[in-house]
Amino acid sequence: MKKHSYLSIVVVLLSFIGLSVLAQATAKNDLQLSVSYFNSNNKIQYLVAHTKCKIDGKFQLVPNVEISFYISNDSSATNLLGKATTNEKGEAVLMIPPAAKSEWVKSSKQNFEVVSKASALYDETKANTPVSKAKLKIETSDDKKITVTVLEQKDTAWTIVKGVELKVAIKRLDGDLNVNETQTFTTDSTGTISAEFKRDSLPGDLNGNLTLIAKVEDNDTYGNLTVEKVVPWGSKIQYSTGFDRRTLFARRGHSPIWLELLAYSIILAVWIILIHLLGQIKKIKKLGEGVIVEMKH
Amino acid sequence: MENSTIQKITDDLLPQKFGKQGKLWVAFLSILCVIGFIAYCRQVYKGLVVTSMRDYVSWGIYISNFVFFVAISLVGSLITAVLRLTNAEWSTPLTRIAEIIAVSAITFASIIIVVDMGRPDRFYNLFLHGRLQSPIIWDVIVITTYFFISLLLLYFPLLPDLQILLKYKEKTSKGLYKLYSFLGSFWKNTPEQEKISNRAINILSITIIPVAFSIHTVTSWLFATTYRPGWDSTNFGAYFISGAFLVGAGAVIVAMYVFRAHYNLEKYITDSHFDKMGKVLVLLALLYLYFNVNEFLVPAFKMKKSEEEHLMGLFTGEFAAVFWFAISTAMIIPILILVFKNGRKPFPAFIAGILVVIGSWFKRYLIVTPTLLHPFLPMHDVPANYKHYFPTWEEWAIAIGSLAGALLIITIFARIFPIIPIHETIIETEQHEKA
């Protein structure tokens, strides 16, 4: 009887472990969703949703997740801005469409919500970000001083904001280069920062133009703001090409002069000798014409 | 000098009609050439896909054959020029043999390049779009130049013999008589003509040496200017030239034996000629062996990772059998045969010559192909057959056909013209009698 009791306990335990394993096998992963607001050069406003998931103790980016973007906290169909699917970086980008203008202008503060679509792997997940409308103003002077002002919309007026951290840089091909040694600036009581341009002789475009960029990054109140300005502070690029240079690796007709001189003089010298010898055959022929000689052999 | 002696020399050295053996030999060579031509037609029709050459081995036995032909052609400058300028009079009976080998070899070297291009119409692109900086263009230039020099060096000493041939109208066919007349009816043996001819031969003998060195140095640079294991060597110019002289001298010994036996020329190509050529061959084999030691021992001592696969493939791997066969037959065995006086008798010397020629062909194959199979940056995801190379029947047929073609030129030349210079032999016999 006692033996049967032990057996029953073992069967129950095994059944419990088996169910747990089954339950684990079918459990969905927790999708972490976030959304950021961007105001690019005070012209283009867009949202970027980020998805990631912890698998085997490591965060991994999650592609191919359909994300719905809403203006305001109410994720109803009327507030839907649009949908986008995350790429291999786990990012889904949505430009705020002109159709949302009436909702957009209603208030100087907005809230954006993103909702990921439920799937076999992930449950529906939501995230939101509140945003106060703001913009940057950039000005430059002839002595290469840069002034950036942060302005926040309050009702219908734009007011200066102090204590905002921002970067001032020059746009380059693979990233932004700070205008001087200072990494970040913070706006003063006038809502502005001043930076001195100390990157002399930096190659610009054909006219020596550089693009300055001021940016506020991941600000809890304003999101991501940028503003750009083109300034003629770079050095003009002189495009030089080695295509026409005379090198050993150049195209036909562009061999180095020394090689041409050497090669052609050798070829000429040898072939002049050969042509001379052909002339000698002609001479021998001429000498033999009309000569009647008794042969020795 | 007695007329009877002159008559005897002339009778002995006049070209003879093909006997049964000769006809069979010509038929055999012609069949090989026809098979090669059929294979080439297939290649032109279907493209280079009929060969085993793929992305790895893009130079197969065609280029091995090319290098072999260029190498063997160098003998023209060795026997005709170097020995003439050093007053080695014993070489007189061998000069024409050496020159016709040079002309036929260089002709087929040019032909085999066109074969390797796949589409023959691409040949003119070398001239239209060739770059002076490219060793390929240098090769085209020096091969053309060497061909003309060899042709002239064959032609000038032939002029007095053409006059002798014209004298024996009754012994020649109408067609040949016309050919002799066209080529040399103007030669009257006048002192002025002789003077011009001798001067021309001397000029050609001097000119051919740097051109001959250039032709094979440039051929070696086709490889050495390419950054690949086995080719990345500063030794290549000298290595190629020493090998070329070796195979050329070996070919001359083989030709000497065959002509001597077939045309009963024992009085003109004597045991002494075999003895001297045997010594030359030993010297050249030792020289080539020395360069081989340099070429393989130095990189093998360092055994850089990138070279290791190539070298081990030669020493103990896929190509080991061919490698040791080539080293033994082209150098070691001929040295062991010819270093002894008895080994320099005609028949052993002939065997040594045959071994040198065969070993040298395989040596050229080993220079070209294994390196291509072991690039510094191997390609990924290539079909397995790209990583091995064995020629298709079309490649063998074309390569053998080209070798047969070169032999056919030599055979037909020997039928039409005296293979040993008659005039020079008479003059030298006269001088010996006077002395």
Tab-separated table of N, CA and C in Angstrom, chain B residues 165-230:
chain	number	residue	atom	x	y	z
B	165	LEU	N	71.931	23.515	-104.694
B	165	LEU	CA	70.702	22.765	-104.998
B	165	LEU	C	70.231	23.031	-106.423
B	166	LEU	N	70.382	24.296	-106.857
B	166	LEU	CA	69.954	24.655	-108.218
B	166	LEU	C	70.806	23.948	-109.280
B	167	LYS	N	72.032	23.636	-108.897
B	167	LYS	CA	72.950	22.955	-109.816
B	167	LYS	C	72.470	21.521	-110.116
B	168	TYR	N	71.778	20.948	-109.116
B	168	TYR	CA	71.318	19.562	-109.282
B	168	TYR	C	69.837	19.523	-109.678
B	169	LYS	N	69.588	20.154	-110.822
B	169	LYS	CA	68.208	20.263	-111.299
B	169	LYS	C	67.579	18.883	-111.511
B	170	GLU	N	68.397	17.967	-112.012
B	170	GLU	CA	67.860	16.647	-112.354
B	170	GLU	C	67.433	15.864	-111.107
B	171	LYS	N	67.974	16.242	-109.954
B	171	LYS	CA	67.640	15.506	-108.724
B	171	LYS	C	66.453	16.116	-107.974
B	172	THR	N	65.952	17.234	-108.483
B	172	THR	CA	64.843	17.897	-107.773
B	172	THR	C	63.595	17.950	-108.639
B	173	SER	N	62.471	18.058	-107.950
B	173	SER	CA	61.216	18.182	-108.707
B	173	SER	C	61.092	19.610	-109.226
B	174	LYS	N	60.137	19.780	-110.150
B	174	LYS	CA	59.922	21.102	-110.755
B	174	LYS	C	59.564	22.145	-109.698
B	175	GLY	N	58.670	21.732	-108.822
B	175	GLY	CA	58.188	22.662	-107.787
B	175	GLY	C	59.320	23.108	-106.866
B	176	LEU	N	60.122	22.143	-106.462
B	176	LEU	CA	61.234	22.493	-105.561
B	176	LEU	C	62.250	23.373	-106.278
B	177	TYR	N	62.476	23.064	-107.555
B	177	TYR	CA	63.447	23.868	-108.326
B	177	TYR	C	62.976	25.323	-108.375
B	178	LYS	N	61.665	25.478	-108.591
B	178	LYS	CA	61.094	26.838	-108.634
B	178	LYS	C	61.300	27.533	-107.289
B	179	LEU	N	61.084	26.751	-106.220
B	179	LEU	CA	61.253	27.319	-104.879
B	179	LEU	C	62.705	27.740	-104.648
B	180	TYR	N	63.653	26.862	-105.033
B	180	TYR	CA	65.069	27.195	-104.859
B	180	TYR	C	65.422	28.443	-105.687
B	181	SER	N	64.872	28.498	-106.907
B	181	SER	CA	65.166	29.647	-107.781
B	181	SER	C	64.648	30.927	-107.153
B	182	PHE	N	63.414	30.833	-106.640
B	182	PHE	CA	62.805	32.025	-106.035
B	182	PHE	C	63.626	32.502	-104.841
B	183	LEU	N	64.080	31.539	-104.049
B	183	LEU	CA	64.779	31.903	-102.808
B	183	LEU	C	66.248	32.285	-103.017
B	184	GLY	N	66.900	31.665	-104.017
B	184	GLY	CA	68.353	31.903	-104.054
B	184	GLY	C	69.017	31.904	-105.410
B	185	SER	N	68.232	32.115	-106.494
B	185	SER	CA	68.860	32.086	-107.823
B	185	SER	C	69.843	33.242	-108.019
B	186	PHE	N	69.694	34.258	-107.224
B	186	PHE	CA	70.566	35.447	-107.368
B	186	PHE	C	71.920	35.244	-106.687
B	187	TRP	N	72.072	34.175	-105.930
B	187	TRP	CA	73.355	33.952	-105.219
B	187	TRP	C	74.376	33.396	-106.200
B	188	LYS	N	75.473	34.162	-106.392
B	188	LYS	CA	76.508	33.758	-107.354
B	188	LYS	C	77.849	33.508	-106.684
B	189	ASN	N	77.855	33.489	-105.411
B	189	ASN	CA	79.107	33.239	-104.664
B	189	ASN	C	80.176	34.299	-104.898
B	190	THR	N	79.790	35.484	-105.256
B	190	THR	CA	80.804	36.528	-105.495
B	190	THR	C	81.360	36.962	-104.142
B	191	PRO	N	82.588	37.457	-104.117
B	191	PRO	CA	83.176	37.893	-102.841
B	191	PRO	C	82.326	38.951	-102.136
B	192	GLU	N	81.716	39.853	-102.957
B	192	GLU	CA	80.888	40.901	-102.343
B	192	GLU	C	79.672	40.282	-101.630
B	193	GLN	N	79.056	39.332	-102.344
B	193	GLN	CA	77.879	38.669	-101.749
B	193	GLN	C	78.267	37.927	-100.469
B	194	GLU	N	79.369	37.223	-100.520
B	194	GLU	CA	79.822	36.474	-99.341
B	194	GLU	C	80.094	37.406	-98.169
B	195	LYS	N	80.716	38.533	-98.522
B	195	LYS	CA	81.061	39.505	-97.469
B	195	LYS	C	79.788	40.035	-96.789
B	196	ILE	N	78.821	40.397	-97.627
B	196	ILE	CA	77.553	40.931	-97.066
B	196	ILE	C	76.869	39.855	-96.230
B	197	SER	N	76.841	38.642	-96.769
B	197	SER	CA	76.161	37.550	-96.072
B	197	SER	C	76.831	37.250	-94.724
B	198	ASN	N	78.163	37.165	-94.740
B	198	ASN	CA	78.875	36.875	-93.482
B	198	ASN	C	78.648	37.974	-92.442
B	199	ARG	N	78.642	39.206	-92.957
B	199	ARG	CA	78.409	40.335	-92.039
B	199	ARG	C	76.991	40.244	-91.443
B	200	ALA	N	76.042	39.920	-92.321
B	200	ALA	CA	74.641	39.812	-91.867
B	200	ALA	C	74.509	38.708	-90.818
B	201	ILE	N	75.188	37.582	-91.069
B	201	ILE	CA	75.095	36.465	-90.108
B	201	ILE	C	75.704	36.879	-88.762
B	202	ASN	N	76.815	37.587	-88.837
B	202	ASN	CA	77.436	38.058	-87.579
B	202	ASN	C	76.520	39.026	-86.829
B	203	ILE	N	75.920	39.953	-87.583
B	203	ILE	CA	74.986	40.911	-86.947
B	203	ILE	C	73.823	40.155	-86.297
B	204	LEU	N	73.294	39.192	-87.055
B	204	LEU	CA	72.156	38.410	-86.525
B	204	LEU	C	72.568	37.601	-85.300
B	205	SER	N	73.781	37.045	-85.339
B	205	SER	CA	74.257	36.233	-84.204
B	205	SER	C	74.369	37.079	-82.943
B	206	ILE	N	74.761	38.322	-83.127
B	206	ILE	CA	74.871	39.209	-81.956
B	206	ILE	C	73.472	39.649	-81.506
B	207	THR	N	72.645	39.992	-82.502
B	207	THR	CA	71.299	40.518	-82.156
B	207	THR	C	70.431	39.464	-81.487
B	208	ILE	N	70.577	38.229	-81.945
B	208	ILE	CA	69.648	37.195	-81.457
B	208	ILE	C	69.856	36.895	-79.963
B	209	ILE	N	71.073	37.126	-79.461
B	209	ILE	CA	71.323	36.751	-78.045
B	209	ILE	C	70.474	37.589	-77.075
B	210	PRO	N	70.546	38.937	-77.136
B	210	PRO	CA	69.665	39.675	-76.205
B	210	PRO	C	68.186	39.453	-76.472
B	211	VAL	N	67.842	39.280	-77.753
B	211	VAL	CA	66.413	39.052	-78.056
B	211	VAL	C	65.979	37.698	-77.485
B	212	ALA	N	66.861	36.690	-77.622
B	212	ALA	CA	66.534	35.366	-77.082
B	212	ALA	C	66.412	35.419	-75.555
B	213	PHE	N	67.321	36.134	-74.942
B	213	PHE	CA	67.224	36.282	-73.476
B	213	PHE	C	65.926	37.006	-73.117
B	214	SER	N	65.596	38.025	-73.924
B	214	SER	CA	64.367	38.794	-73.642
B	214	SER	C	63.141	37.903	-73.776
B	215	ILE	N	63.119	37.119	-74.834
B	215	ILE	CA	61.898	36.329	-75.107
B	215	ILE	C	61.563	35.418	-73.924
B	216	HIS	N	62.596	34.786	-73.365
B	216	HIS	CA	62.250	33.870	-72.285
B	216	HIS	C	62.182	34.559	-70.933
B	217	THR	N	62.897	35.644	-70.797
B	217	THR	CA	62.769	36.414	-69.549
B	217	THR	C	61.360	36.995	-69.469
B	218	VAL	N	60.906	37.556	-70.586
B	218	VAL	CA	59.560	38.138	-70.604
B	218	VAL	C	58.513	37.047	-70.357
B	219	THR	N	58.723	35.879	-70.952
B	219	THR	CA	57.781	34.772	-70.703
B	219	THR	C	57.758	34.422	-69.212
B	220	SER	N	58.932	34.449	-68.593
B	220	SER	CA	58.968	34.157	-67.147
B	220	SER	C	58.273	35.264	-66.359
B	221	TRP	N	58.371	36.487	-66.869
B	221	TRP	CA	57.727	37.608	-66.165
B	221	TRP	C	56.207	37.549	-66.260
B	222	LEU	N	55.700	36.865	-67.287
B	222	LEU	CA	54.233	36.677	-67.350
B	222	LEU	C	53.767	36.043	-66.053
B	223	PHE	N	54.619	35.192	-65.487
B	223	PHE	CA	54.293	34.518	-64.227
B	223	PHE	C	54.785	35.340	-63.029
B	224	ALA	N	56.053	35.747	-63.099
B	224	ALA	CA	56.673	36.358	-61.914
B	224	ALA	C	56.070	37.713	-61.552
B	225	THR	N	55.452	38.394	-62.514
B	225	THR	CA	54.816	39.676	-62.171
B	225	THR	C	53.417	39.463	-61.607
B	226	THR	N	53.004	38.213	-61.517
B	226	THR	CA	51.703	37.882	-60.915
B	226	THR	C	51.956	37.395	-59.492
B	227	TYR	N	51.222	37.940	-58.533
B	227	TYR	CA	51.469	37.625	-57.127
B	227	TYR	C	50.767	36.327	-56.755
B	228	ARG	N	51.480	35.231	-56.896
B	228	ARG	CA	50.904	33.919	-56.584
B	228	ARG	C	51.979	33.011	-56.002
B	229	PRO	N	51.593	32.051	-55.142
B	229	PRO	CA	52.599	31.120	-54.608
B	229	PRO	C	53.260	30.372	-55.769
B	230	GLY	N	54.577	30.287	-55.714
B	230	GLY	CA	55.291	29.577	-56.770
B	230	GLY	C	55.746	30.465	-57.910
